mmCIF file of C-alpha atoms in Angstrom:
data_model
loop_
_atom_site.group_PDB
_atom_site.id
_atom_site.type_symbol
_atom_site.label_atom_id
_atom_site.label_comp_id
_atom_site.label_asym_id
_atom_site.label_seq_id
_atom_site.Cartn_x
_atom_site.Cartn_y
_atom_site.Cartn_z
ATOM 1 C CA MET A 1338 21.095 7.868 24.521
ATOM 2 C CA THR A 1339 18.356 10.495 24.597
ATOM 3 C CA ALA A 1340 16.760 9.085 21.460
ATOM 4 C CA PHE A 1341 16.742 5.611 22.998
ATOM 5 C CA TRP A 1342 14.929 6.706 26.164
ATOM 6 C CA ILE A 1343 12.370 8.576 24.065
ATOM 7 C CA LEU A 1344 11.777 5.935 21.397
ATOM 8 C CA ALA A 1345 12.091 2.775 23.503
ATOM 9 C CA PRO A 1346 8.835 3.336 25.489
ATOM 10 C CA ILE A 1347 7.038 4.263 22.273
ATOM 11 C CA MET A 1348 8.244 1.068 20.587
ATOM 12 C CA VAL A 1349 7.265 -1.114 23.570
ATOM 13 C CA VAL A 1350 3.769 0.412 23.746
ATOM 14 C CA ALA A 1351 3.310 0.063 19.981
ATOM 15 C CA ALA A 1352 4.546 -3.552 20.030
ATOM 16 C CA LEU A 1353 2.106 -4.407 22.810
ATOM 17 C CA GLY A 1354 -0.630 -2.680 20.859
ATOM 18 C CA ILE A 1355 0.059 -4.949 17.880
ATOM 19 C CA LEU A 1356 -0.734 -7.936 20.101
ATOM 20 C CA PHE A 1357 -3.869 -6.565 21.727
ATOM 21 C CA VAL A 1358 -5.630 -4.392 19.143
ATOM 22 C CA ARG A 1359 -8.613 -5.990 17.455
ATOM 23 C CA LYS A 1360 -8.417 -4.396 14.000
ATOM 24 C CA ALA A 1361 -5.715 -5.492 11.590
ATOM 25 C CA VAL A 1362 -5.373 -1.998 10.132
ATOM 26 C CA HIS A 1363 -4.507 -0.570 13.558
ATOM 27 C CA ALA A 1364 -1.951 -3.361 14.037
ATOM 28 C CA ALA A 1365 -0.310 -2.457 10.710
ATOM 29 C CA LEU A 1366 -0.094 1.220 11.691
ATOM 30 C CA LEU A 1367 1.457 0.342 15.056
ATOM 31 C CA LEU A 1368 3.935 -1.898 13.238
ATOM 32 C CA ALA A 1369 4.908 1.106 11.121
ATOM 33 C CA VAL A 1370 5.572 3.063 14.327
ATOM 34 C CA VAL A 1371 7.909 0.321 15.572
ATOM 35 C CA MET A 1372 9.782 0.073 12.272
ATOM 36 C CA ILE A 1373 10.280 3.828 11.880
ATOM 37 C CA SER A 1374 11.438 4.186 15.481
ATOM 38 C CA LEU A 1375 13.937 1.377 14.968
ATOM 39 C CA ALA A 1376 15.226 3.100 11.826
ATOM 40 C CA ILE A 1377 15.777 6.310 13.800
ATOM 41 C CA LEU A 1378 17.783 4.365 16.397
ATOM 42 C CA TYR A 1379 19.943 2.928 13.588
ATOM 43 C CA ALA A 1380 20.602 6.463 12.343
ATOM 44 C CA VAL A 1381 21.553 7.632 15.836
ATOM 45 C CA LEU A 1382 23.975 4.668 16.190
ATOM 46 C CA GLU A 1383 25.725 5.758 12.961
ATOM 47 C CA ALA A 1384 24.525 2.777 10.938
ATOM 48 C CA PRO A 1385 23.333 4.422 7.704
ATOM 49 C CA PHE A 1386 23.048 1.170 5.772
ATOM 50 C CA LEU A 1387 20.732 -0.442 8.336
ATOM 51 C CA PHE A 1388 18.770 2.821 8.499
ATOM 52 C CA ALA A 1389 18.206 2.761 4.735
ATOM 53 C CA VAL A 1390 17.332 -0.944 4.719
ATOM 54 C CA GLN A 1391 14.882 -0.499 7.589
ATOM 55 C CA ILE A 1392 13.063 2.314 5.763
ATOM 56 C CA ILE A 1393 13.189 0.961 2.205
ATOM 57 C CA VAL A 1394 12.845 -2.789 2.735
ATOM 58 C CA TYR A 1395 10.897 -3.274 5.958
ATOM 59 C CA THR A 1396 8.827 -0.120 6.254
ATOM 60 C CA GLY A 1397 8.453 0.482 2.541
ATOM 61 C CA ALA A 1398 8.143 -3.055 1.147
ATOM 62 C CA ILE A 1399 7.133 -5.573 3.802
ATOM 63 C CA LEU A 1400 4.660 -3.256 5.522
ATOM 64 C CA MET A 1401 3.105 -2.484 2.125
ATOM 65 C CA LEU A 1402 2.812 -6.250 1.625
ATOM 66 C CA PHE A 1403 0.869 -6.505 4.896
ATOM 67 C CA LEU A 1404 -1.436 -3.689 3.813
ATOM 68 C CA PHE A 1405 -1.934 -5.358 0.421
ATOM 69 C CA VAL A 1406 -2.979 -8.575 2.168
ATOM 70 C CA LEU A 1407 -5.423 -6.579 4.285
ATOM 71 C CA MET A 1408 -6.886 -5.107 1.114
ATOM 72 C CA LEU A 1409 -7.371 -8.588 -0.315
ATOM 73 C CA VAL A 1410 -8.847 -10.087 2.860
ATOM 74 C CA GLY A 1411 -10.892 -7.055 3.877
ATOM 75 C CA VAL A 1412 -10.636 -4.959 7.026
ATOM 76 C CA ASP A 1413 -14.070 -6.093 8.219
ATOM 77 C CA ALA A 1414 -13.486 -9.819 7.700
ATOM 78 C CA SER A 1415 -13.983 -11.754 10.925
ATOM 79 C CA ASP A 1416 -11.783 -14.692 11.897
ATOM 80 C CA SER A 1417 -13.390 -18.093 11.687
ATOM 81 C CA VAL A 1418 -13.383 -20.119 14.911
ATOM 82 C CA VAL A 1419 -14.123 -23.376 13.091
ATOM 83 C CA GLU A 1420 -11.128 -25.704 12.895
ATOM 84 C CA THR A 1421 -10.534 -26.752 9.301
ATOM 85 C CA ILE A 1422 -7.776 -29.183 10.390
ATOM 86 C CA LYS A 1423 -8.514 -31.567 13.239
ATOM 87 C CA GLY A 1424 -6.228 -31.165 16.202
ATOM 88 C CA GLN A 1425 -4.543 -27.998 14.946
ATOM 89 C CA ARG A 1426 -4.800 -26.285 18.329
ATOM 90 C CA VAL A 1427 -3.060 -29.214 20.029
ATOM 91 C CA LEU A 1428 -0.349 -29.245 17.372
ATOM 92 C CA ALA A 1429 0.082 -25.487 17.699
ATOM 93 C CA PHE A 1430 0.447 -25.778 21.474
ATOM 94 C CA VAL A 1431 3.009 -28.588 21.173
ATOM 95 C CA GLY A 1432 4.951 -26.718 18.498
ATOM 96 C CA GLY A 1433 4.934 -23.512 20.551
ATOM 97 C CA THR A 1434 6.176 -25.359 23.614
ATOM 98 C CA LEU A 1435 9.020 -26.987 21.662
ATOM 99 C CA LEU A 1436 9.986 -23.631 20.159
ATOM 100 C CA ALA A 1437 10.040 -22.015 23.602
ATOM 101 C CA VAL A 1438 12.255 -24.807 24.955
ATOM 102 C CA LEU A 1439 14.603 -24.437 21.956
ATOM 103 C CA LEU A 1440 14.872 -20.669 22.400
ATOM 104 C CA ILE A 1441 15.472 -20.933 26.138
ATOM 105 C CA THR A 1442 18.134 -23.596 25.580
ATOM 106 C CA GLY A 1443 19.860 -21.503 22.939
ATOM 107 C CA LEU A 1444 19.800 -18.331 25.045
ATOM 108 C CA THR A 1445 21.328 -20.081 28.040
ATOM 109 C CA GLN A 1446 24.323 -21.130 25.917
ATOM 110 C CA VAL A 1447 24.999 -17.713 24.427
ATOM 111 C CA SER A 1448 28.369 -16.224 25.322
ATOM 112 C CA LEU A 1449 29.141 -12.573 24.665
ATOM 113 C CA GLY A 1450 32.635 -11.309 24.084
ATOM 114 C CA ALA A 1451 34.035 -7.891 24.791
ATOM 115 C CA ALA A 1452 32.301 -5.089 22.944
ATOM 116 C CA THR A 1453 34.547 -3.431 20.368
ATOM 117 C CA GLY A 1454 32.451 -0.290 19.912
ATOM 118 C CA LEU A 1455 31.083 1.382 16.814
ATOM 119 C CA GLU A 1456 34.340 3.142 15.924
ATOM 120 C CA ALA A 1457 36.218 -0.144 15.591
ATOM 121 C CA ALA A 1458 33.346 -1.922 13.853
ATOM 122 C CA ASN A 1459 32.935 0.899 11.322
ATOM 123 C CA SER A 1460 36.622 1.599 10.866
ATOM 124 C CA ASP A 1461 36.521 0.682 7.143
ATOM 125 C CA GLY A 1462 32.956 1.980 6.710
ATOM 126 C CA ASN A 1463 29.557 0.834 7.919
ATOM 127 C CA VAL A 1464 28.584 -0.902 4.670
ATOM 128 C CA GLN A 1465 31.933 -2.636 4.309
ATOM 129 C CA GLY A 1466 31.954 -3.847 7.925
ATOM 130 C CA LEU A 1467 28.383 -5.141 7.667
ATOM 131 C CA ALA A 1468 29.126 -6.942 4.398
ATOM 132 C CA ASN A 1469 32.200 -8.568 5.950
ATOM 133 C CA VAL A 1470 30.133 -9.946 8.845
ATOM 134 C CA VAL A 1471 27.115 -11.049 6.792
ATOM 135 C CA PHE A 1472 29.044 -12.804 4.028
ATOM 136 C CA SER A 1473 31.638 -14.451 6.258
ATOM 137 C CA HIS A 1474 30.337 -15.466 9.709
ATOM 138 C CA TYR A 1475 26.602 -15.453 8.916
ATOM 139 C CA VAL A 1476 26.545 -16.391 5.234
ATOM 140 C CA PHE A 1477 24.658 -19.665 5.899
ATOM 141 C CA ALA A 1478 21.950 -17.943 7.937
ATOM 142 C CA PHE A 1479 21.743 -15.238 5.255
ATOM 143 C CA GLU A 1480 21.193 -17.778 2.459
ATOM 144 C CA VAL A 1481 18.647 -19.772 4.505
ATOM 145 C CA THR A 1482 16.680 -16.606 5.188
ATOM 146 C CA SER A 1483 16.631 -15.702 1.490
ATOM 147 C CA ALA A 1484 15.412 -19.220 0.651
ATOM 148 C CA LEU A 1485 12.623 -18.888 3.239
ATOM 149 C CA LEU A 1486 11.543 -15.532 1.764
ATOM 150 C CA ILE A 1487 11.445 -16.954 -1.753
ATOM 151 C CA THR A 1488 9.449 -19.962 -0.529
ATOM 152 C CA ALA A 1489 7.008 -17.666 1.258
ATOM 153 C CA ALA A 1490 6.550 -15.538 -1.871
ATOM 154 C CA VAL A 1491 5.884 -18.619 -4.040
ATOM 155 C CA GLY A 1492 3.476 -19.999 -1.413
ATOM 156 C CA ALA A 1493 1.573 -16.705 -1.287
ATOM 157 C CA MET A 1494 1.176 -16.732 -5.091
ATOM 158 C CA VAL A 1495 -0.039 -20.344 -5.031
ATOM 159 C CA LEU A 1496 -2.574 -19.639 -2.285
ATOM 160 C CA ALA A 1497 -3.814 -16.487 -4.031
ATOM 161 C CA HIS A 1498 -4.209 -18.230 -7.401
ATOM 162 C CA ARG A 1499 -7.758 -19.035 -8.382
ATOM 163 C CA GLU A 1500 -8.950 -21.089 -11.286
ATOM 164 C CA ARG A 1501 -11.194 -19.201 -13.695
ATOM 165 C CA LEU A 1502 -14.694 -20.705 -13.577
ATOM 166 C CA THR A 1503 -15.965 -18.951 -16.693
ATOM 167 C CA PRO A 1504 -14.033 -18.111 -19.886
ATOM 168 C CA LYS A 1505 -12.725 -14.580 -20.189
ATOM 169 C CA ALA A 1506 -15.086 -12.333 -22.120
ATOM 170 C CA THR A 1507 -13.733 -11.156 -25.475
ATOM 171 C CA GLN A 1508 -14.476 -7.803 -27.113
ATOM 172 C CA ALA A 1509 -17.141 -9.449 -29.249
ATOM 173 C CA ASP A 1510 -18.833 -10.852 -26.127
ATOM 174 C CA GLN A 1511 -18.754 -7.458 -24.470
ATOM 175 C CA ALA A 1512 -20.249 -5.823 -27.566
ATOM 176 C CA ARG A 1513 -23.084 -8.356 -27.646
ATOM 177 C CA GLN A 1514 -23.703 -7.811 -23.936
ATOM 178 C CA ARG A 1515 -23.931 -4.052 -24.482
ATOM 179 C CA MET A 1516 -26.473 -4.609 -27.264
ATOM 180 C CA ARG A 1517 -28.557 -6.853 -25.002
ATOM 181 C CA ASP A 1518 -28.433 -4.255 -22.210
ATOM 182 C CA TYR A 1519 -29.554 -1.577 -24.671
ATOM 183 C CA ALA A 1520 -32.437 -3.725 -25.922
ATOM 184 C CA GLU A 1521 -33.590 -4.658 -22.421
ATOM 185 C CA SER A 1522 -33.068 -1.492 -20.387
ATOM 186 C CA GLY A 1523 -32.050 1.186 -22.871
ATOM 187 C CA LYS A 1524 -28.554 1.494 -21.402
ATOM 188 C CA HIS A 1525 -26.224 3.727 -23.391
ATOM 189 C CA LEU A 1526 -24.207 1.694 -25.902
ATOM 190 C CA GLY A 1527 -20.965 3.604 -25.922
ATOM 191 C CA PRO A 1528 -18.845 5.156 -23.214
ATOM 192 C CA LEU A 1529 -20.124 8.032 -21.142
ATOM 193 C CA PRO A 1530 -19.694 11.479 -22.724
ATOM 194 C CA PRO A 1531 -16.652 13.370 -21.476
ATOM 195 C CA PRO A 1532 -17.081 16.509 -19.372
ATOM 196 C CA GLY A 1533 -17.221 19.872 -21.088
ATOM 197 C CA VAL A 1534 -14.056 21.864 -21.620
ATOM 198 C CA PHE A 1535 -14.301 25.445 -20.499
ATOM 199 C CA ALA A 1536 -11.451 27.859 -20.031
ATOM 200 C CA ARG A 1537 -10.267 29.146 -16.680
ATOM 201 C CA HIS A 1538 -11.478 26.387 -14.401
ATOM 202 C CA ASN A 1539 -11.551 22.642 -13.946
ATOM 203 C CA ALA A 1540 -13.223 20.842 -16.844
ATOM 204 C CA VAL A 1541 -14.436 17.791 -14.954
ATOM 205 C CA ASP A 1542 -17.065 19.806 -13.080
ATOM 206 C CA THR A 1543 -18.610 21.259 -16.256
ATOM 207 C CA PRO A 1544 -21.150 19.047 -18.021
ATOM 208 C CA ALA A 1545 -20.989 18.458 -21.727
ATOM 209 C CA LEU A 1546 -23.683 20.044 -23.875
ATOM 210 C CA LEU A 1547 -26.114 18.032 -25.956
ATOM 211 C CA PRO A 1548 -27.036 19.135 -29.506
ATOM 212 C CA ASP A 1549 -30.037 21.053 -28.157
ATOM 213 C CA GLY A 1550 -27.813 22.994 -25.751
ATOM 214 C CA SER A 1551 -28.950 21.216 -22.574
ATOM 215 C CA PRO A 1552 -26.276 19.790 -20.209
ATOM 216 C CA ALA A 1553 -25.569 16.038 -20.248
ATOM 217 C CA GLU A 1554 -25.801 14.936 -16.602
ATOM 218 C CA SER A 1555 -24.033 11.625 -17.341
ATOM 219 C CA SER A 1556 -20.849 13.500 -18.338
ATOM 220 C CA VAL A 1557 -20.141 14.639 -14.755
ATOM 221 C CA SER A 1558 -19.065 12.388 -11.915
ATOM 222 C CA ARG A 1559 -21.826 11.458 -9.483
ATOM 223 C CA VAL A 1560 -19.523 12.429 -6.618
ATOM 224 C CA LEU A 1561 -19.342 16.027 -7.853
ATOM 225 C CA ALA A 1562 -23.100 16.067 -8.427
ATOM 226 C CA ALA A 1563 -23.714 14.816 -4.863
ATOM 227 C CA ARG A 1564 -21.420 17.529 -3.495
ATOM 228 C CA GLY A 1565 -23.205 20.214 -5.476
ATOM 229 C CA THR A 1566 -20.008 21.452 -7.163
ATOM 230 C CA VAL A 1567 -21.174 21.024 -10.768
ATOM 231 C CA ARG A 1568 -20.827 24.197 -12.829
ATOM 232 C CA SER A 1569 -23.195 25.372 -15.531
ATOM 233 C CA ALA A 1570 -21.597 26.078 -18.887
ATOM 234 C CA PRO A 1571 -24.162 28.740 -19.947
ATOM 235 C CA ALA A 1572 -23.706 30.487 -16.595
ATOM 236 C CA GLU A 1573 -19.955 30.733 -17.232
ATOM 237 C CA ALA A 1574 -20.364 32.080 -20.774
ATOM 238 C CA HIS A 1575 -19.400 35.623 -19.736
ATOM 239 C CA HIS A 1576 -15.829 34.380 -19.305
ATOM 240 C CA VAL A 1577 -15.634 33.906 -23.083
ATOM 241 C CA ASP A 1578 -15.934 37.631 -23.642
ATOM 242 C CA GLU A 1579 -13.211 38.325 -21.099
ATOM 243 C CA ILE A 1580 -10.872 35.808 -22.736
ATOM 244 C CA GLU A 1581 -11.526 37.247 -26.224
ATOM 245 C CA ALA A 1582 -10.794 40.754 -24.920
ATOM 246 C CA GLN A 1583 -7.515 39.569 -23.425
ATOM 247 C CA LEU A 1584 -6.529 37.816 -26.659
ATOM 248 C CA HIS A 1585 -7.296 40.916 -28.741
ATOM 249 C CA GLY A 1586 -5.284 43.010 -26.295
ATOM 250 C CA GLU A 1587 -2.254 40.721 -26.586
ATOM 251 C CA GLU A 1588 -2.494 40.758 -30.390
ATOM 252 C CA GLY A 1589 -2.582 44.560 -30.366
ATOM 253 C CA GLU A 1590 0.533 44.733 -28.164
ATOM 254 C CA GLN A 1591 2.418 42.330 -30.433
ATOM 255 C CA ALA A 1592 1.458 44.359 -33.500
#
């Protein structure tokens, strides 16, 4: 009961925030708050299966799907106010009104029996009791829901599919393009040189050395260069002597 009075206001505020926030990323984060709070309530009510499903399926899978869609669309994308289908607002209003009438009619005809309690419902185990209810009384609704989810997944793949306008570049095409770039702008033909390897610290912040001994700036990430965390290999050369002394000391001990 204590968990309910603590989490219920949080869930209501987060649910209202989903409706009124302007950024889709904030709405997804508030949705995560609602889902996690609901999972905690399942755990308090001694429903471990629903708790696991709420965390793994809804919070872990469906919410990640929402975030993946946001990554595809873009967090800064603005909604278009131009109607692509004529009369869609009128149809949406009519459909919403019919749905509201249907829900109100259904709720007025609902009859609740006597509550049996969690101990009686979970007498044979929470998973067993839930499976008995789902696959006996609500098997039709369960199958219809699965069909809707499969249809939604197929529809999302169809909508996200795009026809390729240009043929995919082969390795030969990429090689010819690299040669043209080298002829026009002098761009390096091969891959960038790897960073230098130097003992006792991270290698990615040490530039590789060219044949004349000068550091190759292209071998270090531009992010590290902008942060000023690039090391100089000649400046770290004194570590070589320390490492050699340690190696000779270990060889002497083994002998």
